[in-house]
Tab-separated table of C-alpha atoms and ligand atoms in Angstrom:
chain	number	residue	atom	x	y	z
A	21	MET	CA	-27.351	-1.364	10.520
A	22	SER	CA	-24.220	-3.248	9.630
A	23	LYS	CA	-20.926	-2.590	11.401
A	24	ILE	CA	-17.571	-2.486	9.499
A	25	LEU	CA	-14.158	-2.076	11.121
A	26	ALA	CA	-11.731	-0.064	9.173
A	27	PHE	CA	-8.201	-0.832	10.370
A	28	GLY	CA	-5.813	2.068	10.342
A	29	GLU	CA	-2.098	1.593	9.983
A	30	ALA	CA	0.234	3.714	11.958
A	31	ARG	CA	4.011	4.184	11.426
A	32	ASP	CA	6.257	6.372	13.450
A	33	GLY	CA	3.284	7.960	15.164
A	34	GLU	CA	1.449	8.741	11.861
A	35	LEU	CA	-1.269	7.068	9.817
A	36	ARG	CA	-0.486	5.882	6.470
A	37	ASN	CA	-2.756	6.873	3.583
A	38	VAL	CA	-4.250	3.363	3.309
A	39	SER	CA	-5.875	3.964	6.734
A	40	PHE	CA	-8.147	6.506	5.097
A	41	GLU	CA	-8.762	4.252	2.037
A	42	THR	CA	-10.175	1.493	4.402
A	43	ILE	CA	-12.741	3.826	5.511
A	44	ALA	CA	-13.727	4.654	2.012
A	45	ALA	CA	-13.857	0.878	1.181
A	46	ALA	CA	-16.011	0.179	4.249
A	47	ARG	CA	-18.417	2.936	2.971
A	48	GLN	CA	-18.506	1.415	-0.502
A	49	ILE	CA	-19.124	-2.105	0.983
A	50	ASP	CA	-22.213	-0.574	2.804
A	51	GLN	CA	-23.060	3.100	2.552
A	52	ASP	CA	-25.211	2.939	5.661
A	53	ALA	CA	-22.847	0.959	7.774
A	54	GLN	CA	-21.475	2.102	11.026
A	55	VAL	CA	-17.849	2.437	10.072
A	56	VAL	CA	-15.656	1.908	13.233
A	57	ALA	CA	-11.989	3.040	12.723
A	58	VAL	CA	-9.603	0.635	14.514
A	59	VAL	CA	-6.067	2.157	15.642
A	60	LEU	CA	-3.452	-0.153	17.156
A	61	ALA	CA	-0.291	1.704	18.235
A	62	ASP	CA	1.995	2.281	21.115
A	63	GLN	CA	1.204	6.031	21.581
A	64	ASN	CA	-0.843	9.037	20.310
A	65	THR	CA	-3.902	6.739	19.448
A	66	THR	CA	-6.565	9.244	20.327
A	67	ALA	CA	-5.194	11.802	17.822
A	68	LEU	CA	-4.844	9.173	15.119
A	69	ALA	CA	-8.315	7.912	15.871
A	70	GLU	CA	-9.711	11.508	15.515
A	71	GLU	CA	-7.959	11.705	12.156
A	72	MET	CA	-9.680	8.449	11.136
A	73	ILE	CA	-12.994	9.985	11.967
A	74	HIS	CA	-12.078	13.133	9.993
A	75	TYR	CA	-11.709	10.842	7.046
A	76	GLY	CA	-15.248	9.443	7.512
A	77	ALA	CA	-15.367	6.816	10.287
A	78	ASP	CA	-18.342	7.168	12.647
A	79	ARG	CA	-16.417	6.296	15.787
A	80	ALA	CA	-13.036	4.876	16.683
A	81	LEU	CA	-11.646	2.149	18.856
A	82	VAL	CA	-8.037	2.225	19.881
A	83	VAL	CA	-5.611	-0.093	21.650
A	84	GLU	CA	-2.571	1.604	22.919
A	85	HIS	CA	0.153	-0.741	24.271
A	86	THR	CA	3.974	-0.575	24.320
A	87	ASP	CA	4.106	-4.045	22.461
A	88	LEU	CA	2.350	-2.337	19.400
A	89	LYS	CA	5.326	-0.068	18.837
A	90	GLU	CA	6.480	-2.098	15.887
A	91	TYR	CA	4.433	-4.734	13.978
A	92	THR	CA	4.688	-8.211	15.239
A	93	SER	CA	2.401	-10.986	14.320
A	94	ASP	CA	1.559	-12.124	17.746
A	95	ALA	CA	1.089	-8.692	19.528
A	96	TYR	CA	-1.089	-7.295	16.497
A	97	THR	CA	-3.176	-10.597	16.182
A	98	GLN	CA	-4.048	-10.460	19.896
A	99	ALA	CA	-4.911	-6.815	19.856
A	100	ALA	CA	-6.945	-7.066	16.521
A	101	MET	CA	-8.771	-10.152	17.839
A	102	THR	CA	-9.638	-8.435	21.099
A	103	VAL	CA	-11.130	-5.656	19.084
A	104	ILE	CA	-13.070	-7.935	16.717
A	105	ASN	CA	-14.489	-10.054	19.741
A	106	GLU	CA	-15.605	-6.944	21.323
A	107	GLU	CA	-17.231	-5.347	18.308
A	108	ASP	CA	-18.485	-8.545	16.617
A	109	PRO	CA	-18.488	-6.779	13.022
A	110	ASP	CA	-20.192	-7.619	9.835
A	111	GLY	CA	-17.153	-6.474	7.859
A	112	ILE	CA	-13.422	-5.850	8.220
A	113	VAL	CA	-11.193	-3.939	5.945
A	114	MET	CA	-7.429	-3.800	6.332
A	115	GLY	CA	-4.779	-2.390	3.937
A	116	HIS	CA	-2.841	-4.902	1.684
A	117	THR	CA	0.347	-3.804	3.106
A	118	SER	CA	3.312	-5.861	4.375
A	119	SER	CA	1.794	-5.940	7.838
A	120	GLY	CA	-1.829	-6.367	6.527
A	121	LYS	CA	-0.690	-9.308	4.386
A	122	ASP	CA	0.620	-10.885	7.615
A	123	LEU	CA	-2.158	-10.082	9.965
A	124	SER	CA	-5.304	-10.611	7.718
A	125	PRO	CA	-4.865	-14.501	7.202
A	126	ARG	CA	-4.145	-15.070	10.904
A	127	ILE	CA	-7.312	-13.169	11.765
A	128	ALA	CA	-9.418	-15.028	9.058
A	129	SER	CA	-8.069	-18.322	10.483
A	130	LYS	CA	-8.893	-17.405	13.977
A	131	LEU	CA	-12.357	-16.390	13.018
A	132	ASP	CA	-12.553	-19.583	10.688
A	133	ASN	CA	-13.722	-17.065	7.959
A	134	GLY	CA	-12.988	-16.246	4.301
A	135	LEU	CA	-10.794	-13.467	3.182
A	136	VAL	CA	-10.592	-11.653	-0.128
A	137	SER	CA	-7.113	-10.105	-0.332
A	138	ASP	CA	-5.598	-7.418	-2.545
A	139	VAL	CA	-8.924	-5.855	-3.617
A	140	THR	CA	-8.653	-2.780	-6.045
A	141	ALA	CA	-12.266	-2.096	-6.609
A	142	ILE	CA	-15.755	-3.014	-5.018
A	143	GLU	CA	-19.080	-3.531	-6.790
A	144	GLY	CA	-22.432	-3.870	-5.090
A	145	SER	CA	-23.024	-3.648	-1.451
A	146	LEU	CA	-22.812	-5.842	1.626
A	147	GLU	CA	-24.821	-9.064	0.922
A	148	ASP	CA	-23.924	-9.043	-2.741
A	149	ALA	CA	-20.723	-7.047	-2.718
A	150	LYS	CA	-18.186	-8.203	-5.231
A	151	PHE	CA	-14.533	-7.696	-4.869
A	152	ILE	CA	-12.292	-7.128	-7.844
A	153	ARG	CA	-8.623	-8.226	-7.688
A	154	PRO	CA	-5.854	-8.735	-10.039
A	155	ILE	CA	-4.556	-12.127	-10.760
A	156	TYR	CA	-1.908	-13.738	-12.968
A	157	SER	CA	0.442	-10.973	-12.246
A	158	GLY	CA	-2.059	-8.242	-13.123
A	159	LYS	CA	-2.877	-9.873	-16.563
A	160	ALA	CA	-6.589	-10.479	-15.549
A	161	PHE	CA	-8.866	-9.459	-12.813
A	162	GLU	CA	-11.276	-11.754	-10.898
A	163	LYS	CA	-14.385	-10.787	-9.119
A	164	LYS	CA	-15.048	-12.577	-5.803
A	165	ALA	CA	-17.762	-12.689	-3.363
A	166	LEU	CA	-17.849	-13.830	0.311
A	167	ASN	CA	-20.988	-15.945	0.768
A	168	ASP	CA	-20.785	-16.554	4.466
A	169	GLY	CA	-19.496	-14.916	7.688
A	170	VAL	CA	-17.806	-11.603	8.116
A	171	THR	CA	-17.080	-9.589	4.923
A	172	PHE	CA	-13.332	-9.557	5.230
A	173	VAL	CA	-11.152	-7.886	2.702
A	174	THR	CA	-7.720	-6.305	2.323
A	175	ILE	CA	-7.392	-3.439	-0.156
A	176	ARG	CA	-4.443	-2.581	-2.345
A	177	PRO	CA	-3.056	0.845	-1.341
A	178	ASN	CA	-3.717	3.604	-3.813
A	179	ASN	CA	-6.661	2.140	-5.481
A	180	ILE	CA	-9.786	3.107	-3.561
A	181	ALA	CA	-9.731	7.012	-3.102
A	182	PRO	CA	-10.126	8.122	0.477
A	183	LEU	CA	-13.146	10.248	1.413
A	184	GLU	CA	-12.573	14.002	1.742
A	185	LYS	CA	-11.180	15.032	5.080
A	186	ASP	CA	-13.644	17.054	7.273
A	187	GLU	CA	-11.990	18.300	10.434
A	188	SER	CA	-15.365	19.342	11.869
A	189	ARG	CA	-16.545	15.628	11.844
A	190	SER	CA	-16.724	14.270	15.358
A	191	GLY	CA	-17.185	10.846	16.772
A	192	GLU	CA	-16.657	8.799	19.916
A	193	VAL	CA	-13.119	7.413	20.580
A	194	SER	CA	-13.023	4.578	22.971
A	195	SER	CA	-10.083	2.721	24.286
A	196	LEU	CA	-9.751	-1.031	24.782
A	197	ASP	CA	-7.292	-2.668	27.339
A	198	VAL	CA	-5.627	-5.743	26.006
A	199	ASP	CA	-3.563	-8.157	27.880
A	200	ILE	CA	-0.735	-9.048	25.264
A	201	LYS	CA	1.071	-12.062	26.302
A	202	ASP	CA	3.180	-15.106	25.201
A	203	LEU	CA	4.915	-13.220	22.532
A	204	ARG	CA	7.053	-15.591	20.480
A	205	THR	CA	8.892	-12.666	18.872
A	206	THR	CA	9.932	-9.279	20.097
A	207	ILE	CA	11.600	-6.470	17.897
A	208	GLN	CA	15.002	-5.767	19.542
A	209	GLU	CA	16.137	-2.901	17.175
A	210	VAL	CA	14.833	-1.409	14.085
A	211	ILE	CA	17.489	-0.258	11.709
A	212	ARG	CA	15.943	2.061	9.204
A	213	LYS	CA	17.617	2.987	5.937
A	214	ALA	CA	18.209	6.726	5.700
A	215	SER	CA	14.890	8.199	4.439
A	216	GLU	CA	15.127	8.539	0.659
A	217	GLY	CA	12.051	10.905	0.473
A	218	VAL	CA	8.535	9.837	-0.418
A	219	ASP	CA	7.380	6.390	0.645
A	220	LEU	CA	7.271	4.157	-2.379
A	221	SER	CA	4.192	2.190	-1.680
A	222	GLU	CA	2.144	5.387	-0.995
A	223	ALA	CA	3.615	7.580	-3.731
A	224	ASN	CA	1.464	9.249	-6.443
A	225	ILE	CA	4.414	9.574	-8.639
A	226	ILE	CA	7.351	6.990	-9.187
A	227	VAL	CA	10.426	7.359	-11.125
A	228	ALA	CA	11.791	3.726	-11.523
A	229	GLY	CA	15.136	2.819	-12.923
A	230	GLY	CA	16.222	-0.440	-14.500
A	231	ARG	CA	19.536	-1.979	-15.701
A	232	GLY	CA	19.741	0.536	-18.306
A	233	VAL	CA	20.700	3.131	-15.607
A	234	LYS	CA	23.997	1.111	-15.628
A	235	SER	CA	25.339	2.130	-12.093
A	236	GLU	CA	24.594	3.512	-8.764
A	237	GLU	CA	25.655	6.934	-9.918
A	238	GLY	CA	23.334	6.421	-13.065
A	239	PHE	CA	20.422	6.767	-10.550
A	240	GLU	CA	21.378	10.327	-9.668
A	241	PRO	CA	19.502	11.957	-12.543
A	242	LEU	CA	16.388	9.844	-11.599
A	243	TYR	CA	16.561	11.316	-7.901
A	244	GLU	CA	16.946	14.791	-9.382
A	245	LEU	CA	13.713	14.252	-11.557
A	246	ALA	CA	12.072	12.689	-8.639
A	247	ASP	CA	12.902	15.708	-6.433
A	248	GLU	CA	11.315	18.129	-8.876
A	249	LEU	CA	8.108	15.888	-9.155
A	250	GLY	CA	7.821	15.046	-5.473
A	251	ALA	CA	8.176	11.564	-6.586
A	252	ALA	CA	9.563	8.359	-5.089
A	253	VAL	CA	12.348	6.387	-6.736
A	254	GLY	CA	11.798	2.700	-7.432
A	255	ALA	CA	13.660	0.129	-9.518
A	256	SER	CA	13.508	-3.140	-11.469
A	257	ARG	CA	15.016	-6.194	-9.981
A	258	GLY	CA	17.479	-6.018	-12.738
A	259	ALA	CA	18.909	-2.752	-11.291
A	260	CYS	CA	18.707	-4.242	-7.757
A	261	ASP	CA	20.552	-7.455	-8.762
A	262	ALA	CA	23.282	-5.442	-10.462
A	263	GLY	CA	23.941	-3.567	-7.217
A	264	TYR	CA	22.763	-0.174	-8.510
A	265	CYS	CA	20.324	0.452	-5.669
A	266	ASP	CA	18.852	-1.308	-2.621
A	267	TYR	CA	16.331	-4.131	-2.715
A	268	SER	CA	13.826	-1.921	-0.861
A	269	LEU	CA	13.270	-0.048	-4.025
A	270	GLN	CA	12.235	-3.227	-6.180
A	271	ILE	CA	8.951	-3.182	-7.796
A	272	GLY	CA	7.365	-6.191	-9.169
A	273	GLN	CA	6.301	-9.710	-8.570
A	274	THR	CA	8.702	-10.274	-5.854
A	275	GLY	CA	9.037	-6.572	-4.798
A	276	LYS	CA	6.445	-3.896	-4.041
A	277	VAL	CA	3.139	-3.678	-5.790
A	278	VAL	CA	2.404	0.044	-6.702
A	279	THR	CA	-0.336	1.941	-8.360
A	280	PRO	CA	0.737	5.495	-8.566
A	281	ASP	CA	-1.064	8.156	-10.637
A	282	LEU	CA	2.165	8.322	-12.714
A	283	TYR	CA	4.929	5.725	-13.180
A	284	ILE	CA	7.937	6.669	-15.313
A	285	ALA	CA	9.871	3.615	-16.211
A	286	VAL	CA	13.427	4.392	-17.165
A	287	GLY	CA	15.742	1.854	-18.906
A	288	ILE	CA	13.359	-1.035	-17.804
A	289	SER	CA	12.686	-3.575	-20.548
A	290	GLY	CA	9.199	-4.490	-19.196
A	291	ALA	CA	9.584	-8.106	-18.009
A	292	ILE	CA	6.329	-9.738	-17.000
A	293	GLN	CA	7.681	-9.903	-13.362
A	294	HIS	CA	8.226	-6.239	-13.317
A	295	LEU	CA	4.761	-5.434	-14.952
A	296	ALA	CA	3.162	-7.401	-12.175
A	297	GLY	CA	4.209	-4.664	-9.700
A	298	MET	CA	3.228	-1.542	-11.777
A	299	SER	CA	0.965	-2.270	-14.685
A	300	ASN	CA	-2.003	-0.949	-12.861
A	301	SER	CA	-0.518	2.531	-12.475
A	302	LYS	CA	-2.910	5.151	-13.833
A	303	VAL	CA	-0.483	6.617	-16.403
A	304	ILE	CA	2.763	5.048	-17.451
A	305	VAL	CA	5.613	6.677	-19.236
A	306	ALA	CA	8.494	4.646	-20.724
A	307	ILE	CA	11.849	5.896	-21.499
A	308	ASN	CA	14.045	3.404	-23.370
A	309	LYS	CA	16.457	3.346	-26.239
A	310	ASP	CA	15.057	0.052	-27.719
A	311	PRO	CA	11.809	0.956	-29.545
A	312	GLU	CA	10.884	-2.766	-29.366
A	313	ALA	CA	11.132	-2.987	-25.441
A	314	ASN	CA	8.205	-4.662	-23.919
A	315	ILE	CA	7.604	-1.744	-21.600
A	316	PHE	CA	6.226	0.272	-24.535
A	317	ASN	CA	3.244	-2.283	-24.786
A	318	VAL	CA	1.882	-1.083	-21.363
A	319	ALA	CA	2.951	2.509	-21.612
A	320	ASP	CA	0.680	5.421	-22.222
A	321	TYR	CA	3.462	7.629	-23.416
A	322	GLY	CA	6.841	6.408	-24.767
A	323	ILE	CA	10.031	8.210	-25.395
A	324	VAL	CA	12.673	6.292	-27.406
A	325	GLY	CA	15.927	7.630	-26.491
A	326	ASP	CA	19.013	7.525	-24.267
A	327	LEU	CA	17.910	8.096	-20.666
A	328	PHE	CA	21.002	10.046	-19.920
A	329	ASP	CA	19.926	12.618	-22.588
A	330	VAL	CA	16.185	12.419	-21.920
A	331	ILE	CA	16.001	12.569	-18.029
A	332	PRO	CA	18.057	15.764	-17.591
A	333	LYS	CA	16.072	17.521	-20.157
A	334	LEU	CA	12.791	16.517	-18.674
A	335	THR	CA	14.181	17.676	-15.229
A	336	GLU	CA	14.961	21.081	-16.743
A	337	GLU	CA	11.675	21.367	-18.477
A	338	ILE	CA	9.779	20.676	-15.118
A	339	LYS	CA	12.084	23.072	-13.211
A	340	GLY	CA	10.957	25.616	-15.674
A	341	LEU	CA	7.210	25.132	-15.152
B	7	FAD	P1	16.881	-5.400	-18.654
B	7	FAD	O1	15.838	-6.442	-19.019
B	7	FAD	O2	18.317	-5.679	-18.898
B	7	FAD	O3	16.450	-4.150	-19.456
B	7	FAD	C1	17.248	-2.984	-19.401
B	7	FAD	C2	16.570	-1.930	-20.437
B	7	FAD	O4	17.283	-0.803	-20.409
B	7	FAD	C3	16.578	-2.434	-21.863
B	7	FAD	O5	15.181	-2.519	-22.422
B	7	FAD	C4	17.395	-1.524	-22.575
B	7	FAD	O6	17.000	-1.244	-23.925
B	7	FAD	C5	17.259	-0.258	-21.766
B	7	FAD	N1	18.451	0.614	-21.727
B	7	FAD	C6	19.807	0.286	-21.713
B	7	FAD	N2	20.597	1.451	-21.699
B	7	FAD	C7	19.680	2.472	-21.904
B	7	FAD	C8	19.770	3.882	-22.014
B	7	FAD	N3	21.069	4.427	-22.091
B	7	FAD	N4	18.729	4.597	-22.246
B	7	FAD	C9	17.547	4.036	-22.244
B	7	FAD	N5	17.263	2.760	-22.086
B	7	FAD	C10	18.273	1.966	-22.000
B	7	FAD	N6	11.925	-8.151	-12.035
B	7	FAD	C11	11.527	-7.082	-11.449
B	7	FAD	O7	11.737	-5.848	-11.853
B	7	FAD	N7	10.738	-7.052	-10.317
B	7	FAD	C12	10.395	-8.239	-9.752
B	7	FAD	O8	9.798	-8.319	-8.684
B	7	FAD	C13	10.904	-9.498	-10.476
B	7	FAD	N8	10.574	-10.578	-9.685
B	7	FAD	C14	11.116	-11.731	-10.458
B	7	FAD	C15	10.706	-12.992	-10.083
B	7	FAD	C16	11.148	-14.249	-10.649
B	7	FAD	C17	10.755	-15.596	-10.057
B	7	FAD	C18	11.983	-14.122	-11.849
B	7	FAD	C19	12.376	-15.381	-12.611
B	7	FAD	C20	12.324	-13.002	-12.238
B	7	FAD	C21	11.921	-11.743	-11.685
B	7	FAD	N9	12.335	-10.461	-12.002
B	7	FAD	C22	11.744	-9.215	-11.535
B	7	FAD	C23	13.378	-10.248	-13.224
B	7	FAD	C24	12.744	-10.002	-14.520
B	7	FAD	O9	12.513	-11.147	-15.211
B	7	FAD	C25	13.672	-9.207	-15.365
B	7	FAD	O10	15.100	-9.877	-15.396
B	7	FAD	C26	14.021	-7.667	-14.666
B	7	FAD	O11	12.779	-7.047	-14.482
B	7	FAD	C27	14.799	-6.943	-15.747
B	7	FAD	O12	15.159	-5.758	-15.316
B	7	FAD	P2	15.410	-4.565	-16.333
B	7	FAD	O13	14.225	-4.355	-17.180
B	7	FAD	O14	15.844	-3.424	-15.465
B	7	FAD	O15	16.734	-5.040	-17.078
């Protein structure tokens, strides 16, 4: 029986959704594999590990250490390598998140192993598994295989559906001691922006504004719509560059890559660099006053009109539902 490690990702004491998606991906790689959830965190690891088991892992391995409070390359690499050396897995799945993007190549290099990153779908199983990933800013997809060593992949959040949660599911949770040392960086302080609702990378619905929103205040109607929909607010780089919103909202080639169920692009022209971050969304709605705007070429539904008329009407309609 093969063994696949599914790495969870904890933030502020809670698991991010991608953690559960790594378990589903591990099952897709090999239905019969022993899926071992891995939780690296500074606290509460047993509860998090049990949650991973509820989402389909067979057992869980945790490393709890104060140096794992915030992600740092050195501490997490040491913790992850200790787990991998202990378990000697056939497969490893991590989230293609900002920390996963940093950690996975370090691990691959230490293992002298290949890595397929940013996987959005899996075909076949273990020996002949093929991993599908977008290339050329999402214009095409390639299918990759790992011919040797550990089957090591990172998965793009929101693409591989998690398995159904079963709270009656149980499994062994074991803990591993790690001697984390020689840290070249430590986090002195984390300054978080005031929470603006739903996490953009994990949101099912995103309302994104572009330069057409025209000002910081122009984003207000978008926030109101997002509140009604339980959505996160995102932005084009045009809007960020113009100072209408923070760069943490930027979606695109040099921003976040998102794949929500519903993406509402408001006053965004649809430059290729923006499409790179959102064109794989399941349903795209574009609102733009220019009927020739490129965003309509990728949209499933388009509304040609002034966003300042359309968005309040949409919000009212949704309030009335
Ligand atoms: P614009 O192109 O100015 O479009 C504004 C749109 O709003 C227009 O289509 C207009 O018709 C519409 N509009 C105006 N007023 C209204 C109204 N009242 N009602 C309805 N519609 C209205 N861009 C990104 O988004 N993300 C990236 O990660 C990114 N990375 C980049 C990396 C590189 C190396 C480079 C060179 C560029 C990158 N860009 C990125 C920038 C990108 O090329 C575009 O400049 C940017 O996406 C344009 O933003 P925009 O669509 O908001 O603005």
